[in-house]
Amino acid sequence: MFAIERVHGREILDSRGRPTVEVDVFTKAAMGRSSAPSGASTGSAEALEIRDKNDRYHGRGVRKAVNNVNTSIAVALRGLDVRRQRAIDEALLRLDPTKNKHVMGGNAITATSLACARCAANSMGISFYEFLDPHARKLPVPMFNVINGGKHSDSGLAIQEFMIVPRGVRKFSEALRAGSEIYEELGAILEKKYGAGARAVGDEGGYAPRVKTTRDALDAMEKAIKNSGYGKHVVLALDCAASSFYDEKKRTYLVDGKHMARDNLIGYYRELCKSYPIASIEDPLFEQDFGGFAYARKKLGKVLVVGDDLLTTNLTRLQHAVELGSVSALLMKVNQVGTLSEALDAAMFAKGNGLKVIVSHRSGETCDDSIADIAVGIGAELIKAGAPARGERLAKYNRLLRIEEKLGDRAMFLGASAF
Ligand code: PGA
Ligand code: ZN
């Protein structure tokens, strides 16, 4: 019943209309399906997406990666017990032992690894989160990305993600309601101030208004929270993705038209944290500055310092960060590292060292909702899945609503204690 009989990959399109890899895995009992998401502001230590680089889809086709799934990977996995995720992922790593998975492709490996886990759950007749942990009952606090800057829009904002975090409510479903109400109100505020085009959205569904400064964006968000009646129950979070505005030669950062050295930038973040209820800052500095992150963490006090491009869900990089005290939270993205097992190792190490875990989508997504189950399955404190709008983002939030309903009285929402 649980032996893998067939693995089948295909090329589908993601939320940017670009090709990605989808994989179906079959046992006698059931089928499981998943697909690889895709980043725009990727860390340089990430697993490599294989792209065809030919005349199809501006070179972004993934037929080579799909072919790897349908040949080497399918042969290697046939007959394995689908419930043994670790053995499956080890088989994938034997096929591609390279550091950045450029032989099979991170896209082929991620889609396959997740499809196997989903097939295992389906074959056992349980939910994916139950497959990860039968006792799971914790719902993550959502971080809704409501204004998109950086590489995710042409708003002109250097900082990539402006998020609202409803942590002072009792249930996930109430957090989603707060997110939706504030998002709607923010759209009206931006339209009134910046004109009709201000409601246009970026890659993750957040608005992309042509505001002048970071503070303009944060002011609009604060106003939207207040107008919606949530006051102190909703805090703010930033993903700076600072590598995208760092000049390696000059060693300066460019924000709001100002070139700043590292210490000035940290001072600038401190000022922002004094003016606004910012609870978390992701990638405040460029992706190699482990020491700078540790310094920022000291200077930023209680604010969570989150490592995304810095860590790339990579255990070795995470271990280095823990030694130096660089971060207080891990951003977990399965496709940054490749297999589910490797991502779970990173999450476990983070938890073991007292760090928070934020399970995250990518800017290029499909309607695959695996990250919702992963967040619940590992008891992650937080989840980042974009705006509370757009189908591919809502796939994850709506899945969390269903999990909350299924858990009933057992559902546990961390709220403020997630920080
Ligand atoms: P990406 O951005 O998916 O475009 O890499 C997401 C993030 O930086 O968190
Ligand atoms: Zn990020």
XYZ file of C-alpha atoms and ligand atoms in Angstrom:
429
model
C 0.000 0.000 0.000
C 2.847 2.398 0.786
C 5.434 1.554 -1.866
C 6.022 4.348 -4.371
C 4.753 3.089 -7.724
C 5.118 6.128 -9.930
C 6.573 9.635 -9.868
C 5.431 12.017 -12.557
C 6.607 15.579 -13.121
C 5.147 18.266 -15.358
C 5.633 21.924 -16.178
C 2.947 24.284 -14.838
C 2.868 28.068 -14.334
C 3.241 30.039 -11.104
C 1.613 33.282 -9.914
C 3.950 35.397 -12.065
C 2.945 33.323 -15.085
C 6.332 31.636 -15.171
C 7.012 27.904 -15.458
C 7.612 25.762 -12.410
C 7.792 22.056 -11.585
C 4.775 20.094 -10.317
C 5.113 16.472 -9.220
C 2.568 13.683 -8.647
C 3.597 10.675 -6.536
C 1.510 7.476 -6.532
C 1.233 4.499 -4.226
C -1.429 1.804 -4.479
C -3.392 3.685 -1.844
C -3.254 7.306 -3.020
C -1.648 10.165 -4.922
C 0.159 13.221 -3.531
C 0.944 16.390 -5.450
C 3.125 19.421 -4.834
C 5.002 22.099 -6.751
C 8.058 24.287 -6.325
C 7.602 27.980 -5.545
C 10.111 30.503 -6.861
C 11.821 33.560 -5.346
C 12.661 36.922 -6.915
C 15.013 38.164 -4.206
C 16.900 34.918 -3.754
C 19.825 34.383 -1.405
C 23.054 33.441 -3.159
C 23.390 30.277 -1.031
C 20.016 28.905 -2.182
C 19.412 25.651 -4.063
C 19.478 26.353 -7.790
C 16.370 26.287 -9.964
C 17.214 24.639 -13.278
C 15.839 26.763 -16.149
C 16.056 25.655 -19.793
C 17.560 28.932 -21.062
C 16.154 28.393 -24.545
C 13.527 30.161 -26.673
C 10.506 29.093 -24.605
C 9.128 31.356 -21.824
C 12.024 33.824 -22.116
C 14.399 31.035 -21.166
C 12.496 30.166 -17.977
C 11.091 26.783 -19.072
C 11.672 23.885 -16.671
C 11.565 20.912 -19.060
C 15.076 19.805 -18.052
C 14.092 19.744 -14.365
C 10.850 17.921 -15.231
C 12.838 15.430 -17.263
C 15.051 14.781 -14.223
C 11.914 13.978 -12.199
C 10.588 11.636 -14.865
C 13.858 9.754 -15.374
C 16.558 9.557 -12.644
C 14.338 10.609 -9.730
C 11.415 8.356 -10.685
C 13.747 5.363 -10.984
C 15.510 6.084 -7.682
C 12.291 6.441 -5.679
C 10.282 3.555 -7.147
C 9.596 0.911 -4.498
C 10.578 3.069 -1.496
C 8.115 3.284 1.413
C 6.498 6.681 0.937
C 6.164 7.138 4.719
C 9.936 7.144 5.124
C 10.579 10.772 4.229
C 14.145 10.740 5.464
C 15.065 7.749 3.258
C 13.364 9.393 0.279
C 15.220 12.654 0.806
C 18.501 10.793 1.263
C 17.887 9.072 -2.080
C 17.340 12.505 -3.651
C 20.552 13.800 -2.079
C 22.474 10.775 -3.398
C 21.296 11.673 -6.910
C 22.474 15.236 -6.361
C 25.074 15.646 -3.628
C 26.107 19.105 -4.879
C 25.917 22.056 -2.527
C 23.391 23.986 -4.608
C 21.578 21.020 -6.226
C 22.437 22.054 -9.742
C 22.447 18.492 -11.100
C 18.792 17.557 -10.475
C 17.640 21.122 -9.782
C 16.308 22.545 -6.528
C 12.943 22.937 -8.271
C 12.782 19.221 -9.188
C 13.921 18.128 -5.724
C 11.573 20.392 -3.725
C 8.472 19.458 -5.699
C 9.313 15.745 -5.428
C 10.187 15.798 -1.732
C 6.954 17.604 -0.814
C 4.817 15.474 -3.158
C 6.143 12.335 -1.429
C 5.215 13.716 2.010
C 1.738 14.615 0.767
C 1.355 11.191 -0.816
C 2.369 9.552 2.480
C -0.308 11.505 4.352
C -2.944 10.705 1.713
C -1.941 7.030 1.696
C -2.333 6.902 5.484
C -5.654 8.740 5.281
C -4.476 11.638 7.478
C -3.755 15.335 6.966
C -0.286 16.466 5.926
C 0.203 18.308 9.239
C -0.771 15.140 11.132
C 1.801 13.211 9.130
C 4.427 15.671 10.379
C 3.158 15.476 13.970
C 0.031 13.616 15.079
C -0.123 15.826 18.195
C 0.153 19.135 16.323
C -2.339 21.742 17.537
C -0.613 25.133 17.318
C -1.787 27.676 14.738
C 0.858 30.198 13.612
C 0.429 33.965 13.846
C 0.162 35.340 10.281
C 2.351 38.152 8.957
C 0.381 39.814 6.146
C 2.456 41.634 3.543
C 0.289 44.650 2.678
C 2.769 46.971 0.926
C 5.267 45.585 -1.600
C 8.577 47.263 -2.398
C 12.096 46.133 -3.343
C 12.193 43.517 -6.066
C 8.487 42.733 -5.663
C 7.065 45.937 -7.168
C 8.008 49.241 -8.761
C 6.702 51.284 -5.808
C 10.184 52.767 -5.407
C 10.404 51.639 -1.756
C 13.766 50.068 -0.893
C 12.290 47.878 1.834
C 10.681 44.835 0.249
C 7.847 43.891 2.619
C 5.649 45.919 4.958
C 3.643 43.521 7.087
C 0.831 43.714 9.626
C 0.779 41.095 12.381
C -2.490 40.632 14.307
C -1.039 39.096 17.428
C -3.499 40.389 20.004
C -6.454 38.266 18.911
C -7.557 34.877 20.204
C -7.800 32.739 17.098
C -6.195 32.389 13.693
C -9.528 33.069 12.019
C -9.776 36.374 13.919
C -6.257 37.269 12.801
C -7.245 36.611 9.192
C -10.337 38.761 9.587
C -8.218 41.583 11.036
C -5.752 41.230 8.161
C -8.491 41.406 5.563
C -10.257 44.388 7.151
C -7.036 46.365 7.525
C -5.938 45.495 3.968
C -9.242 46.797 2.607
C -8.998 49.989 4.673
C -5.365 50.525 3.648
C -6.378 50.326 -0.022
C -8.922 53.108 0.526
C -6.398 55.257 2.423
C -3.742 54.876 -0.274
C -6.183 55.568 -3.084
C -7.388 58.729 -1.385
C -3.867 60.030 -0.852
C -2.017 58.827 -3.957
C -4.744 58.444 -6.585
C -6.339 55.565 -8.465
C -3.146 53.611 -9.342
C -2.237 53.233 -5.669
C -4.365 50.095 -5.347
C -2.248 48.209 -7.890
C -0.470 45.303 -6.256
C 2.995 43.725 -6.260
C 4.083 40.086 -6.505
C 2.811 39.081 -3.053
C -0.531 40.863 -3.310
C 0.404 43.900 -1.211
C -0.234 47.383 -2.591
C 2.539 49.065 -4.554
C 1.820 52.784 -4.125
C 4.351 55.337 -5.358
C 4.988 56.685 -1.859
C 8.053 58.866 -1.245
C 9.488 57.360 1.905
C 9.417 54.346 4.184
C 7.668 56.457 6.816
C 4.846 57.317 4.387
C 4.164 53.599 3.983
C 4.264 52.968 7.737
C 2.011 55.968 8.458
C -0.638 54.647 6.068
C -0.465 51.233 7.723
C -0.820 52.677 11.219
C -3.816 54.704 10.100
C -5.454 51.644 8.519
C -4.991 49.652 11.734
C -6.445 52.473 13.841
C -9.391 53.119 11.512
C -10.221 49.417 11.553
C -10.439 49.479 15.353
C -7.529 47.142 16.100
C -5.207 49.598 17.870
C -2.438 47.857 19.773
C -3.635 44.377 18.844
C -1.860 44.601 15.516
C 1.884 45.233 15.234
C 4.130 45.791 12.227
C 6.979 43.801 10.666
C 9.475 44.532 7.899
C 11.414 42.387 5.470
C 14.166 44.701 4.277
C 15.813 42.125 1.971
C 18.761 44.498 2.351
C 21.026 42.733 -0.168
C 18.837 44.326 -2.857
C 19.824 47.874 -1.812
C 23.408 47.205 -0.728
C 26.363 48.474 -2.738
C 29.165 45.954 -2.116
C 31.887 48.223 -3.490
C 30.976 51.280 -1.448
C 29.662 49.193 1.461
C 26.604 51.416 1.773
C 22.853 50.925 1.735
C 20.486 53.126 -0.275
C 17.150 53.858 1.472
C 14.804 56.794 0.840
C 17.437 58.407 -1.411
C 20.121 58.318 1.309
C 23.363 56.311 1.207
C 24.015 54.869 4.644
C 26.873 52.920 6.176
C 25.899 49.888 8.241
C 25.820 51.640 11.606
C 23.735 54.496 10.215
C 21.270 52.036 8.766
C 20.919 50.280 12.126
C 20.404 53.699 13.735
C 17.715 54.387 11.139
C 15.949 51.096 12.012
C 16.115 52.052 15.688
C 14.415 55.350 14.937
C 11.694 53.542 12.974
C 11.162 51.141 15.878
C 10.748 54.107 18.236
C 8.114 55.721 15.998
C 6.134 52.611 15.055
C 5.187 49.338 16.774
C 7.639 47.233 14.743
C 8.009 43.756 16.251
C 10.192 42.049 13.666
C 12.810 42.953 11.041
C 13.966 40.410 8.448
C 17.298 40.665 6.605
C 18.147 44.144 7.956
C 21.636 43.864 6.400
C 23.126 42.168 3.342
C 23.259 38.407 3.229
C 26.898 37.795 4.234
C 27.105 40.105 7.247
C 26.679 37.590 10.088
C 28.585 39.890 12.472
C 26.488 42.906 11.476
C 23.299 40.955 12.155
C 24.557 40.170 15.673
C 25.304 43.849 16.232
C 21.871 44.859 14.868
C 20.242 42.323 17.161
C 21.911 43.904 20.182
C 20.918 47.392 19.082
C 17.302 46.480 18.264
C 16.447 45.135 21.713
C 13.224 43.139 21.755
C 12.609 43.331 18.000
C 12.933 39.921 16.310
C 15.843 39.801 13.882
C 14.946 37.274 11.190
C 17.387 35.562 8.843
C 16.177 34.740 5.338
C 18.810 35.409 2.643
C 21.361 35.225 5.474
C 20.434 31.645 6.384
C 18.711 30.178 3.287
C 17.234 27.429 5.537
C 20.719 25.943 5.526
C 21.843 24.158 8.698
C 25.504 25.108 8.314
C 24.721 28.801 7.875
C 22.226 28.625 10.744
C 24.822 27.033 13.045
C 27.221 29.862 12.240
C 24.481 32.432 12.935
C 23.658 30.816 16.286
C 27.318 30.835 17.316
C 27.541 34.558 16.637
C 24.065 35.394 17.947
C 23.088 36.862 14.574
C 19.349 36.131 14.593
C 16.365 35.533 16.846
C 14.284 33.784 14.162
C 14.721 31.472 11.178
C 12.749 32.054 8.007
C 12.024 28.541 6.739
C 11.574 27.990 2.995
C 11.824 24.384 1.839
C 12.918 25.317 -1.678
C 15.876 27.349 -0.425
C 17.541 24.142 0.702
C 15.798 21.494 -1.438
C 14.348 18.657 0.613
C 11.714 18.687 3.344
C 14.045 16.768 5.695
C 16.804 19.368 5.398
C 14.320 22.175 6.073
C 12.952 20.289 9.110
C 16.517 19.850 10.408
C 17.054 23.610 10.221
C 13.753 24.298 11.995
C 14.559 21.791 14.735
C 18.010 23.284 15.267
C 16.501 26.763 15.427
C 13.933 25.693 18.015
C 16.555 23.842 20.027
C 18.507 27.078 20.264
C 15.577 29.175 21.381
C 14.936 30.824 18.005
C 11.465 31.410 16.569
C 10.529 29.743 13.279
C 8.635 31.589 10.549
C 7.423 29.316 7.749
C 7.384 31.251 4.492
C 6.028 31.263 0.950
C 7.957 32.732 -2.006
C 7.040 35.686 -4.190
C 6.305 33.241 -7.030
C 3.717 30.736 -5.768
C 1.181 28.191 -6.960
C -2.022 27.304 -5.126
C -0.136 24.546 -3.314
C -0.958 24.979 0.396
C 1.778 22.785 1.901
C 3.324 25.586 3.980
C 0.133 25.884 6.057
C 0.426 22.233 7.094
C 4.169 22.542 7.616
C 3.683 25.536 9.944
C 1.136 23.622 12.054
C 3.062 20.341 11.791
C 6.237 21.834 13.249
C 4.483 24.201 15.655
C 5.981 27.294 13.999
C 5.287 30.540 15.833
C 4.653 32.558 12.676
C 3.772 32.227 8.994
C 4.425 34.571 6.086
C 2.208 33.984 3.050
C 1.695 37.454 1.551
C -1.360 39.680 1.491
C -4.744 38.403 2.704
C -5.769 38.549 -0.953
C -4.927 36.793 -4.286
C -5.666 33.113 -4.832
C -2.192 31.689 -4.410
C -1.715 33.567 -1.086
C -5.188 32.758 0.234
C -4.692 29.074 -0.544
C -2.417 28.994 2.511
C -4.537 31.178 4.822
C -7.756 29.358 3.889
C -6.054 26.038 4.560
C -5.202 27.305 8.063
C -8.888 28.163 8.569
C -9.782 24.560 7.742
C -7.099 23.194 10.058
C -8.351 25.450 12.865
C -11.883 24.176 12.283
C -10.723 20.567 12.278
C -8.727 20.967 15.496
C -11.750 22.541 17.176
C -11.204 23.036 20.912
C -7.699 21.625 20.601
C -6.575 24.502 18.371
C -4.041 26.720 20.086
C -3.286 30.233 18.784
C -0.096 31.678 20.194
C -0.939 35.350 19.723
C 1.432 37.747 21.450
C 3.495 34.907 22.940
C 4.654 34.044 19.412
C 7.223 36.821 19.815
P 11.369 35.948 -2.588
O 11.108 36.935 -1.380
O 10.422 34.816 -2.525
O 11.190 36.816 -3.806
O 12.806 35.484 -2.446
C 10.555 36.522 -0.178
C 11.364 37.002 0.994
O 12.393 37.692 0.813
O 11.004 36.710 2.124
Zn 12.933 37.779 2.978
